[in-house]
GROMACS .gro file of C-alpha atoms in nm:
model
  388
    1MET     CA    1   4.342   8.617  -0.302
    2THR     CA    2   4.011   8.573  -0.123
    3VAL     CA    3   3.812   8.563  -0.446
    4TYR     CA    4   4.059   8.312  -0.596
    5LYS     CA    5   4.034   8.071  -0.299
    6HIS     CA    6   3.658   8.098  -0.272
    7PHE     CA    7   3.611   8.013  -0.638
    8LEU     CA    8   3.833   7.702  -0.604
    9GLN     CA    9   3.625   7.589  -0.306
   10MET     CA   10   3.308   7.619  -0.512
   11ILE     CA   11   3.455   7.409  -0.794
   12TRP     CA   12   3.569   7.144  -0.542
   13GLN     CA   13   3.202   7.080  -0.465
   14ARG     CA   14   3.164   6.933  -0.817
   15LYS     CA   15   3.451   6.685  -0.779
   16ILE     CA   16   3.241   6.367  -0.796
   17GLY     CA   17   3.075   6.450  -1.129
   18THR     CA   18   3.405   6.568  -1.273
   19VAL     CA   19   3.588   6.249  -1.174
   20ILE     CA   20   3.312   6.034  -1.324
   21PHE     CA   21   3.324   6.224  -1.654
   22LEU     CA   22   3.704   6.199  -1.668
   23ALA     CA   23   3.693   5.826  -1.598
   24ILE     CA   24   3.440   5.763  -1.875
   25PHE     CA   25   3.624   5.980  -2.127
   26LEU     CA   26   3.965   5.827  -2.058
   27SER     CA   27   3.824   5.473  -2.068
   28LEU     CA   28   3.670   5.535  -2.412
   29CYS     CA   29   3.996   5.685  -2.540
   30PHE     CA   30   4.193   5.389  -2.406
   31VAL     CA   31   3.967   5.142  -2.588
   32MET     CA   32   3.937   5.332  -2.917
   33LEU     CA   33   4.277   5.500  -2.962
   34GLN     CA   34   4.535   5.251  -2.843
   35PRO     CA   35   4.847   5.276  -3.064
   36GLU     CA   36   4.864   4.896  -3.084
   37SER     CA   37   4.523   4.881  -3.252
   38ARG     CA   38   4.641   5.128  -3.516
   39ASN     CA   39   4.949   4.931  -3.624
   40ALA     CA   40   4.899   4.785  -3.971
   41HIS     CA   41   4.986   4.416  -4.010
   42GLY     CA   42   4.903   4.422  -4.379
   43PHE     CA   43   4.783   4.641  -4.660
   44SER     CA   44   4.497   4.595  -4.905
   45GLU     CA   45   4.238   4.806  -5.082
   46THR     CA   46   3.896   4.815  -4.926
   47PRO     CA   47   3.650   4.612  -5.140
   48LEU     CA   48   3.306   4.764  -5.184
   49THR     CA   49   2.966   4.643  -5.296
   50VAL     CA   50   2.900   4.826  -5.622
   51CYS     CA   51   2.581   4.827  -5.828
   52ILE     CA   52   2.615   4.942  -6.192
   53ALA     CA   53   2.341   5.043  -6.434
   54ASP     CA   54   2.503   5.040  -6.780
   55GLN     CA   55   2.287   5.227  -7.029
   56ASP     CA   56   2.561   5.258  -7.291
   57HIS     CA   57   2.690   4.901  -7.341
   58SER     CA   58   2.994   5.031  -7.528
   59PRO     CA   59   3.334   4.859  -7.514
   60LEU     CA   60   3.457   5.136  -7.281
   61SER     CA   61   3.170   5.095  -7.032
   62GLU     CA   62   3.199   4.714  -7.037
   63GLN     CA   63   3.576   4.726  -6.982
   64LEU     CA   64   3.527   4.975  -6.697
   65THR     CA   65   3.283   4.734  -6.537
   66THR     CA   66   3.535   4.449  -6.580
   67TYR     CA   67   3.808   4.661  -6.419
   68LEU     CA   68   3.590   4.745  -6.118
   69GLN     CA   69   3.505   4.375  -6.078
   70THR     CA   70   3.874   4.308  -6.008
   71LYS     CA   71   3.856   4.537  -5.705
   72HIS     CA   72   3.498   4.518  -5.579
   73THR     CA   73   3.190   4.302  -5.565
   74VAL     CA   74   2.990   4.427  -5.863
   75THR     CA   75   2.627   4.360  -5.948
   76LEU     CA   76   2.462   4.475  -6.271
   77LEU     CA   77   2.114   4.618  -6.312
   78GLY     CA   78   1.948   4.463  -6.616
   79ASP     CA   79   1.774   4.652  -6.894
   80SER     CA   80   1.460   4.731  -6.698
   81GLY     CA   81   1.372   5.044  -6.895
   82LEU     CA   82   1.381   5.259  -6.583
   83SER     CA   83   1.440   5.631  -6.616
   84ASP     CA   84   1.745   5.798  -6.464
   85GLU     CA   85   1.529   5.932  -6.183
   86ALA     CA   86   1.391   5.586  -6.107
   87LEU     CA   87   1.739   5.434  -6.116
   88LEU     CA   88   1.867   5.697  -5.873
   89LYS     CA   89   1.578   5.630  -5.638
   90LYS     CA   90   1.640   5.254  -5.649
   91LEU     CA   91   2.015   5.289  -5.589
   92ARG     CA   92   1.964   5.532  -5.301
   93LYS     CA   93   1.721   5.290  -5.141
   94ASN     CA   94   1.974   5.005  -5.166
   95ILE     CA   95   2.244   5.227  -5.017
   96SER     CA   96   2.021   5.341  -4.732
   97VAL     CA   97   1.950   4.982  -4.623
   98GLY     CA   98   2.318   4.890  -4.649
   99THR     CA   99   2.307   4.637  -4.932
  100VAL     CA  100   2.512   4.859  -5.164
  101ASP     CA  101   2.806   5.089  -5.092
  102VAL     CA  102   2.823   5.262  -5.431
  103GLY     CA  103   2.577   5.297  -5.717
  104LEU     CA  104   2.694   5.387  -6.070
  105ILE     CA  105   2.479   5.496  -6.364
  106ILE     CA  106   2.667   5.486  -6.696
  107SER     CA  107   2.462   5.708  -6.926
  108GLU     CA  108   2.395   5.649  -7.291
  109GLY     CA  109   2.673   5.789  -7.509
  110PHE     CA  110   2.923   5.738  -7.231
  111GLU     CA  111   3.213   5.668  -7.467
  112GLN     CA  112   3.154   5.982  -7.673
  113LYS     CA  113   3.103   6.198  -7.364
  114THR     CA  114   3.428   6.072  -7.214
  115GLU     CA  115   3.622   6.156  -7.530
  116LEU     CA  116   3.475   6.507  -7.527
  117GLY     CA  117   3.561   6.555  -7.159
  118GLN     CA  118   3.196   6.552  -7.054
  119LYS     CA  119   3.046   6.374  -6.754
  120GLY     CA  120   2.902   6.042  -6.861
  121ILE     CA  121   2.876   5.857  -6.531
  122SER     CA  122   2.690   5.935  -6.209
  123SER     CA  123   2.795   5.789  -5.874
  124ILE     CA  124   2.595   5.766  -5.554
  125LYS     CA  125   2.797   5.677  -5.247
  126ASP     CA  126   2.724   5.566  -4.893
  127GLY     CA  127   2.851   5.854  -4.679
  128ARG     CA  128   2.896   5.613  -4.389
  129ARG     CA  129   3.175   5.433  -4.577
  130THR     CA  130   3.480   5.656  -4.621
  131ALA     CA  131   3.633   5.409  -4.867
  132ALA     CA  132   3.337   5.463  -5.103
  133PHE     CA  133   3.472   5.807  -5.194
  134TYR     CA  134   3.783   5.652  -5.353
  135ILE     CA  135   3.591   5.480  -5.630
  136ASP     CA  136   3.570   5.807  -5.825
  137SER     CA  137   3.949   5.815  -5.829
  138GLN     CA  138   3.963   5.456  -5.957
  139ILE     CA  139   3.718   5.535  -6.236
  140GLN     CA  140   3.906   5.848  -6.341
  141THR     CA  141   4.236   5.659  -6.342
  142PHE     CA  142   4.095   5.390  -6.572
  143LEU     CA  143   3.945   5.647  -6.810
  144ARG     CA  144   4.265   5.852  -6.827
  145PHE     CA  145   4.468   5.544  -6.920
  146ALA     CA  146   4.210   5.436  -7.176
  147LEU     CA  147   4.200   5.780  -7.341
  148ALA     CA  148   4.580   5.790  -7.348
  149THR     CA  149   4.595   5.465  -7.549
  150LYS     CA  150   4.337   5.596  -7.798
  151GLU     CA  151   4.528   5.921  -7.847
  152ALA     CA  152   4.847   5.724  -7.910
  153THR     CA  153   4.712   5.452  -8.143
  154GLY     CA  154   4.375   5.581  -8.263
  155ALA     CA  155   4.182   5.308  -8.079
  156PHE     CA  156   4.133   5.187  -7.723
  157ASP     CA  157   4.390   4.928  -7.618
  158PHE     CA  158   4.237   4.775  -7.309
  159GLU     CA  159   4.509   4.513  -7.280
  160LYS     CA  160   4.767   4.786  -7.222
  161VAL     CA  161   4.532   4.957  -6.979
  162ARG     CA  162   4.495   4.636  -6.775
  163ASN     CA  163   4.871   4.583  -6.770
  164ALA     CA  164   4.931   4.943  -6.662
  165LEU     CA  165   4.677   4.923  -6.381
  166ALA     CA  166   4.789   4.582  -6.258
  167VAL     CA  167   5.041   4.740  -6.022
  168ARG     CA  168   5.190   4.590  -5.710
  169THR     CA  169   5.287   4.808  -5.417
  170GLU     CA  170   5.558   4.697  -5.179
  171VAL     CA  171   5.471   4.798  -4.824
  172ILE     CA  172   5.761   4.808  -4.581
  173LYS     CA  173   5.670   4.811  -4.214
  174VAL     CA  174   5.889   5.033  -4.000
  175ASN     CA  175   5.973   4.985  -3.635
  176ARG     CA  176   5.732   5.144  -3.393
  177GLU     CA  177   6.011   5.378  -3.277
  178GLU     CA  178   6.038   5.510  -3.633
  179ASP     CA  179   5.665   5.517  -3.704
  180THR     CA  180   5.521   5.869  -3.697
  181SER     CA  181   5.179   5.760  -3.824
  182THR     CA  182   5.053   5.739  -3.466
  183ALA     CA  183   5.038   6.118  -3.484
  184ALA     CA  184   4.696   6.057  -3.642
  185GLY     CA  185   4.582   5.876  -3.328
  186LEU     CA  186   4.713   6.158  -3.113
  187LYS     CA  187   4.527   6.408  -3.334
  188TYR     CA  188   4.200   6.223  -3.279
  189PHE     CA  189   4.265   6.220  -2.904
  190PHE     CA  190   4.318   6.595  -2.895
  191ASN     CA  191   4.016   6.653  -3.118
  192PHE     CA  192   3.802   6.462  -2.867
  193LEU     CA  193   3.979   6.653  -2.594
  194GLY     CA  194   3.825   6.973  -2.733
  195TRP     CA  195   3.478   6.835  -2.663
  196ALA     CA  196   3.583   6.694  -2.325
  197ILE     CA  197   3.744   7.014  -2.201
  198PHE     CA  198   3.436   7.214  -2.303
  199SER     CA  199   3.209   6.976  -2.111
  200LEU     CA  200   3.436   6.974  -1.806
  201ILE     CA  201   3.450   7.352  -1.795
  202ILE     CA  202   3.072   7.378  -1.826
  203ASN     CA  203   3.006   7.124  -1.551
  204SER     CA  204   3.257   7.264  -1.303
  205ILE     CA  205   3.361   7.621  -1.376
  206GLY     CA  206   3.036   7.705  -1.553
  207TRP     CA  207   2.841   7.581  -1.255
  208ALA     CA  208   3.054   7.790  -1.016
  209LEU     CA  209   2.998   8.102  -1.227
  210PHE     CA  210   2.629   8.025  -1.228
  211GLU     CA  211   2.630   8.005  -0.848
  212LEU     CA  212   2.787   8.351  -0.830
  213ASN     CA  213   2.454   8.483  -0.958
  214ASN     CA  214   2.254   8.375  -0.654
  215GLU     CA  215   2.116   8.648  -0.431
  216ARG     CA  216   2.347   8.596  -0.133
  217LEU     CA  217   2.669   8.603  -0.333
  218ARG     CA  218   2.554   8.894  -0.547
  219ILE     CA  219   2.502   9.106  -0.234
  220ARG     CA  220   2.847   9.010  -0.102
  221THR     CA  221   3.003   9.096  -0.436
  222ALA     CA  222   2.822   9.430  -0.451
  223VAL     CA  223   2.964   9.551  -0.116
  224SER     CA  224   3.307   9.395  -0.167
  225PRO     CA  225   3.601   9.641  -0.164
  226VAL     CA  226   3.764   9.443  -0.444
  227SER     CA  227   3.768   9.637  -0.772
  228ASN     CA  228   3.582   9.511  -1.078
  229ILE     CA  229   3.901   9.438  -1.269
  230ARG     CA  230   4.065   9.255  -0.980
  231PHE     CA  231   3.750   9.056  -0.914
  232ALA     CA  232   3.737   8.945  -1.279
  233PHE     CA  233   4.106   8.855  -1.297
  234GLU     CA  234   4.109   8.658  -0.970
  235ASN     CA  235   3.811   8.457  -1.087
  236PHE     CA  236   3.981   8.396  -1.420
  237ALA     CA  237   4.307   8.293  -1.249
  238ALA     CA  238   4.117   8.034  -1.043
  239GLN     CA  239   3.956   7.902  -1.360
  240LEU     CA  240   4.296   7.875  -1.531
  241THR     CA  241   4.424   7.677  -1.233
  242VAL     CA  242   4.144   7.423  -1.264
  243VAL     CA  243   4.184   7.396  -1.642
  244ALA     CA  244   4.560   7.347  -1.603
  245LEU     CA  245   4.486   7.056  -1.371
  246PHE     CA  246   4.239   6.905  -1.620
  247LEU     CA  247   4.488   6.937  -1.905
  248ALA     CA  248   4.771   6.792  -1.695
  249VAL     CA  249   4.567   6.478  -1.622
  250LEU     CA  250   4.445   6.435  -1.980
  251ILE     CA  251   4.778   6.504  -2.150
  252ALA     CA  252   4.962   6.281  -1.905
  253PHE     CA  253   4.721   6.005  -2.004
  254ALA     CA  254   4.797   6.066  -2.374
  255ALA     CA  255   5.172   6.061  -2.307
  256LEU     CA  256   5.132   5.733  -2.119
  257MET     CA  257   4.922   5.577  -2.394
  258TYR     CA  258   5.178   5.674  -2.661
  259ARG     CA  259   5.483   5.635  -2.440
  260GLN     CA  260   5.673   5.411  -2.684
  261THR     CA  261   5.656   5.665  -2.967
  262ILE     CA  262   5.623   5.988  -2.771
  263ARG     CA  263   5.957   6.129  -2.885
  264THR     CA  264   5.843   6.119  -3.248
  265LEU     CA  265   5.508   6.291  -3.181
  266PRO     CA  266   5.443   6.668  -3.164
  267LEU     CA  267   5.290   6.649  -2.816
  268ALA     CA  268   5.401   7.002  -2.726
  269SER     CA  269   5.226   7.149  -3.032
  270TYR     CA  270   4.902   6.969  -2.953
  271THR     CA  271   4.928   7.077  -2.589
  272LEU     CA  272   4.977   7.442  -2.687
  273ASN     CA  273   4.668   7.431  -2.908
  274ALA     CA  274   4.461   7.262  -2.636
  275ALA     CA  275   4.571   7.520  -2.377
  276VAL     CA  276   4.475   7.809  -2.605
  277TYR     CA  277   4.138   7.650  -2.683
  278ALA     CA  278   4.067   7.589  -2.313
  279SER     CA  279   4.135   7.958  -2.245
  280VAL     CA  280   3.895   8.051  -2.525
  281VAL     CA  281   3.624   7.830  -2.373
  282LEU     CA  282   3.683   7.990  -2.033
  283SER     CA  283   3.637   8.333  -2.184
  284ALA     CA  284   3.321   8.222  -2.365
  285VAL     CA  285   3.169   8.075  -2.048
  286PHE     CA  286   3.265   8.387  -1.851
  287MET     CA  287   3.103   8.611  -2.113
  288LEU     CA  288   2.781   8.408  -2.134
  289ASN     CA  289   2.743   8.394  -1.756
  290ALA     CA  290   2.782   8.770  -1.741
  291ALA     CA  291   2.551   8.841  -2.034
  292LEU     CA  292   2.267   8.593  -1.978
  293LYS     CA  293   2.015   8.570  -1.698
  294LYS     CA  294   2.012   8.312  -1.421
  295GLY     CA  295   1.970   7.955  -1.546
  296ALA     CA  296   2.034   8.035  -1.909
  297VAL     CA  297   2.399   7.927  -1.912
  298MET     CA  298   2.342   7.584  -1.761
  299GLY     CA  299   2.041   7.525  -1.985
  300ILE     CA  300   2.182   7.646  -2.316
  301VAL     CA  301   2.560   7.635  -2.302
  302GLY     CA  302   2.584   7.326  -2.085
  303THR     CA  303   2.366   7.098  -2.293
  304VAL     CA  304   2.369   7.237  -2.646
  305LEU     CA  305   2.697   7.406  -2.732
  306PRO     CA  306   2.959   7.136  -2.655
  307LEU     CA  307   2.798   6.863  -2.865
  308SER     CA  308   2.675   7.100  -3.135
  309LEU     CA  309   3.019   7.251  -3.189
  310ALA     CA  310   3.176   6.905  -3.183
  311PHE     CA  311   2.952   6.787  -3.466
  312ILE     CA  312   2.978   7.093  -3.692
  313SER     CA  313   3.348   7.164  -3.637
  314GLY     CA  314   3.497   6.825  -3.724
  315ILE     CA  315   3.563   6.670  -3.382
  316PHE     CA  316   3.349   6.361  -3.447
  317LEU     CA  317   3.374   6.364  -3.829
  318GLU     CA  318   3.654   6.493  -4.052
  319GLN     CA  319   3.592   6.846  -4.178
  320GLU     CA  320   3.651   6.729  -4.538
  321LEU     CA  321   3.344   6.504  -4.512
  322LEU     CA  322   3.113   6.774  -4.376
  323PRO     CA  323   2.886   6.975  -4.610
  324LYS     CA  324   3.026   7.312  -4.709
  325SER     CA  325   2.729   7.491  -4.551
  326ILE     CA  326   2.812   7.329  -4.215
  327THR     CA  327   3.182   7.419  -4.226
  328THR     CA  328   3.091   7.775  -4.329
  329LEU     CA  329   2.874   7.803  -4.018
  330ALA     CA  330   3.145   7.645  -3.802
  331GLN     CA  331   3.394   7.917  -3.900
  332VAL     CA  332   3.224   8.165  -3.666
  333PHE     CA  333   3.320   7.947  -3.368
  334PRO     CA  334   3.670   7.884  -3.227
  335THR     CA  335   3.629   7.504  -3.224
  336TYR     CA  336   3.663   7.499  -3.603
  337TYR     CA  337   4.009   7.657  -3.584
  338TYR     CA  338   4.110   7.429  -3.296
  339VAL     CA  339   4.041   7.121  -3.510
  340ARG     CA  340   4.219   7.272  -3.811
  341ALA     CA  341   4.524   7.342  -3.598
  342ASN     CA  342   4.532   6.978  -3.483
  343THR     CA  343   4.510   6.859  -3.845
  344PHE     CA  344   4.796   7.089  -3.944
  345THR     CA  345   5.008   6.961  -3.655
  346GLU     CA  346   4.943   6.600  -3.757
  347ARG     CA  347   5.073   6.670  -4.108
  348MET     CA  348   5.351   6.920  -4.042
  349LEU     CA  349   5.452   6.813  -3.687
  350ARG     CA  350   5.456   7.175  -3.565
  351PRO     CA  351   5.210   7.436  -3.433
  352ASP     CA  352   4.967   7.606  -3.669
  353TRP     CA  353   5.015   7.968  -3.568
  354ASN     CA  354   4.749   8.097  -3.807
  355ASN     CA  355   4.465   7.896  -3.654
  356ILE     CA  356   4.601   7.943  -3.302
  357GLY     CA  357   4.602   8.316  -3.370
  358MET     CA  358   4.238   8.298  -3.474
  359GLN     CA  359   4.154   8.133  -3.142
  360LEU     CA  360   4.339   8.408  -2.955
  361LEU     CA  361   4.122   8.665  -3.131
  362PHE     CA  362   3.813   8.483  -3.003
  363LEU     CA  363   3.967   8.476  -2.653
  364LEU     CA  364   4.024   8.851  -2.660
  365LEU     CA  365   3.673   8.917  -2.788
  366TYR     CA  366   3.498   8.692  -2.534
  367PHE     CA  367   3.703   8.813  -2.237
  368THR     CA  368   3.652   9.180  -2.325
  369LEU     CA  369   3.278   9.133  -2.355
  370GLY     CA  370   3.273   8.930  -2.034
  371VAL     CA  371   3.448   9.204  -1.835
  372TYR     CA  372   3.212   9.462  -1.982
  373PHE     CA  373   2.895   9.269  -1.895
  374SER     CA  374   3.034   9.181  -1.551
  375LYS     CA  375   3.093   9.546  -1.478
  376LEU     CA  376   2.738   9.634  -1.581
  377ASN     CA  377   2.601   9.359  -1.356
  378ARG     CA  378   2.799   9.476  -1.054
  379ILE     CA  379   2.679   9.834  -1.102
  380ARG     CA  380   2.320   9.713  -1.128
  381ASN     CA  381   2.359   9.496  -0.817
  382LYS     CA  382   2.496   9.786  -0.617
  383ILE     CA  383   2.200  10.000  -0.718
  384GLU     CA  384   1.957   9.725  -0.614
  385PHE     CA  385   2.138   9.683  -0.281
  386VAL     CA  386   2.118  10.055  -0.204
  387GLN     CA  387   1.749  10.062  -0.291
  388LYS     CA  388   1.683   9.779  -0.049
   0.00000   0.00000   0.00000
């Protein structure tokens, strides 16, 4: 167990930086993800600032505008004679400066296009406002009701449409003990945990692996009687010990923060996914340290990968809101499947074995490559030692 103990001693040298990072991360989670701040005291639709350019001026387009005015703050662009391209440019400019959340262009012949099932309205939304994406659903709902009245009577009956859409929803608040919606808050915590655990591993275990590449330790390793396989597994066991300690602290914090509803939350499923992902990260760091030259891991992996994977995989922004090209790229990294597994657990309250299985495949791949590159490095070091 000499290799195991020595590796733990090396990681202990990074204790101050690790404690500071943990303190900052847990403080941010405490402020942003408190269950109390997520309890709803009321329910209402989110009003938006909508700018409409009506180029049709038909009864259907005017009634649609009237309907949207009951839900949002609506401004109308006058007949300025601008082309569609100019209107788009003007609306995008207003959205970029924050004066408008949604811009709508109702094209000429809108009523006829709607009856034929063609697109007659263009919407430009502020991607920074999630609620802006629901306006398309509101428009489609109005048009479906309006078309239904015309099919039934031969003409639009907007009075019936208004009565049908003037619904009232009764919202019943449940006791916190019965409320499972805090699973969403726990999902966000474990999503952020994916970024945190990657950063912690890089700044502690990654640094220790980097130090193993210095000249003095490489010579000791080259003449060590410990076999290559045993050397690799003892190092990996020490890394698992450190990660288990990190996870214990972080998950205990989550359990404490959600202590009043913990029995209704799938904490064990989230923990299983986090443990698998942490093992995958360990394997990736082990492989990169073995494959790359001195200094490359701390410079590339330590500063680029954690944040980059967090952004493209859905840790900081829901995967549904990311461009398809980004999510396609993210699928070649295990973080994407870690986030998907957390989303599945939030909805189904159980582990997502499919995405966990995908992470295990990455673990096997990274660890196999790491052992292979480590073996090549030890052989090369022994040759260099003999030559000296």
